């Protein structure tokens, strides 16, 4: 059976341009950025921008965050009336304090019953599958508690459990707890996907081997590295070690990503240029003289300037330049 490899929802990252680039290089199922239930109900303009999509941006799913079951249900019903999504994920994993202090995200791990009640309320009303994203714990890992929470999710309508192999207090640092993910996988009848530190085909294989999970969800490993999806797929399929991505391909893909941002990203000019610079450094990280490139990017004030800078990377970083005109038409 083909292993399922999804692109995770990441706030400030998995916008439409990011998803389009990821799909071009093998991501078959993507998520919108995390959506806030209160903002969705109040029709916040930012939420409308986060939900921007195209027909070719499919299949796609959404992740909702919130603490109040009734608000979550209303937001979920509104969301599913606006978007054709494959399933809805309930975020019980976000470790960011501005989220957890409201009782949302990973804070729900402290109250498994409330999480279960929320899932039951939503699953009984929605016509699409409901999934849940968990962590191994809040302050510390307790395998029996982790299994208990996961079983509560399963019993109350979750169709898939996505589990990040760290606690909320760990954030994104420290080792991934494969043992807890395996314990959850062995305890549940529904599919379990592993998450955490999937930065390469080898780490993807390790996640699958160590946990026995049904699929993986790639997050930070896709930033500036959209080729990771095809690399993982090919390696799992035939054991073929992927070739290193050439500098010319990195630059070509970066330029294409920037074109998508210019075309689809709705934000003020200065913020958009700053965001383009951030994306550029994902791709150029590790290049020779990267600090010099970063300094030039920081001082860039226009779209044209940034493209010129990237064309100049040939001399700064030793990459082969590809003219802007050769990028495929979008």
mmCIF file of N, CA and C in Angstrom, residues 46 88 99 116 140 146 162 164 170 198 213 229 241 258 276 296 305:
data_model
loop_
_atom_site.group_PDB
_atom_site.id
_atom_site.type_symbol
_atom_site.label_atom_id
_atom_site.label_comp_id
_atom_site.label_asym_id
_atom_site.label_seq_id
_atom_site.Cartn_x
_atom_site.Cartn_y
_atom_site.Cartn_z
ATOM 1 N N UNK A 46 -8.329 38.550 7.341
ATOM 2 C CA UNK A 46 -7.153 37.678 7.263
ATOM 3 C C UNK A 46 -7.554 36.233 7.003
ATOM 4 N N UNK A 88 -11.660 17.801 8.052
ATOM 5 C CA UNK A 88 -11.374 18.911 8.961
ATOM 6 C C UNK A 88 -10.572 18.390 10.141
ATOM 7 N N UNK A 99 -1.966 30.862 21.865
ATOM 8 C CA UNK A 99 -3.034 29.901 21.573
ATOM 9 C C UNK A 99 -3.399 29.110 22.827
ATOM 10 N N UNK A 116 -12.682 15.297 23.742
ATOM 11 C CA UNK A 116 -13.598 14.262 23.262
ATOM 12 C C UNK A 116 -14.992 14.799 23.009
ATOM 13 N N UNK A 140 4.993 16.900 29.930
ATOM 14 C CA UNK A 140 5.857 15.725 29.817
ATOM 15 C C UNK A 140 5.076 14.576 29.198
ATOM 16 N N UNK A 146 -1.176 9.385 26.873
ATOM 17 C CA UNK A 146 -1.175 9.643 25.427
ATOM 18 C C UNK A 146 -2.119 8.667 24.716
ATOM 19 N N UNK A 162 -3.259 12.489 13.887
ATOM 20 C CA UNK A 162 -1.916 12.959 13.534
ATOM 21 C C UNK A 162 -1.208 13.250 14.851
ATOM 22 N N UNK A 164 2.361 14.492 16.767
ATOM 23 C CA UNK A 164 3.722 15.028 16.764
ATOM 24 C C UNK A 164 4.460 14.420 17.951
ATOM 25 N N UNK A 170 8.136 21.118 24.823
ATOM 26 C CA UNK A 170 9.328 20.967 23.986
ATOM 27 C C UNK A 170 9.269 21.849 22.746
ATOM 28 N N UNK A 198 10.770 15.424 10.154
ATOM 29 C CA UNK A 198 10.847 14.753 8.853
ATOM 30 C C UNK A 198 11.494 15.722 7.862
ATOM 31 N N UNK A 213 3.512 3.647 11.743
ATOM 32 C CA UNK A 213 2.356 4.494 11.442
ATOM 33 C C UNK A 213 1.922 4.366 9.976
ATOM 34 N N UNK A 229 8.964 15.690 -0.965
ATOM 35 C CA UNK A 229 7.835 14.772 -1.144
ATOM 36 C C UNK A 229 8.159 13.669 -2.152
ATOM 37 N N UNK A 241 18.099 6.287 -3.614
ATOM 38 C CA UNK A 241 18.569 7.464 -2.892
ATOM 39 C C UNK A 241 18.458 8.672 -3.816
ATOM 40 N N UNK A 258 8.507 32.863 -5.837
ATOM 41 C CA UNK A 258 8.332 34.309 -5.708
ATOM 42 C C UNK A 258 7.286 34.836 -6.691
ATOM 43 N N UNK A 276 8.823 37.706 0.805
ATOM 44 C CA UNK A 276 9.586 37.092 -0.288
ATOM 45 C C UNK A 276 11.030 36.846 0.139
ATOM 46 N N UNK A 296 21.871 41.396 1.696
ATOM 47 C CA UNK A 296 21.348 42.045 0.490
ATOM 48 C C UNK A 296 19.830 41.898 0.400
ATOM 49 N N UNK A 305 14.034 44.213 -7.685
ATOM 50 C CA UNK A 305 15.337 44.166 -7.008
ATOM 51 C C UNK A 305 15.649 42.754 -6.527
#
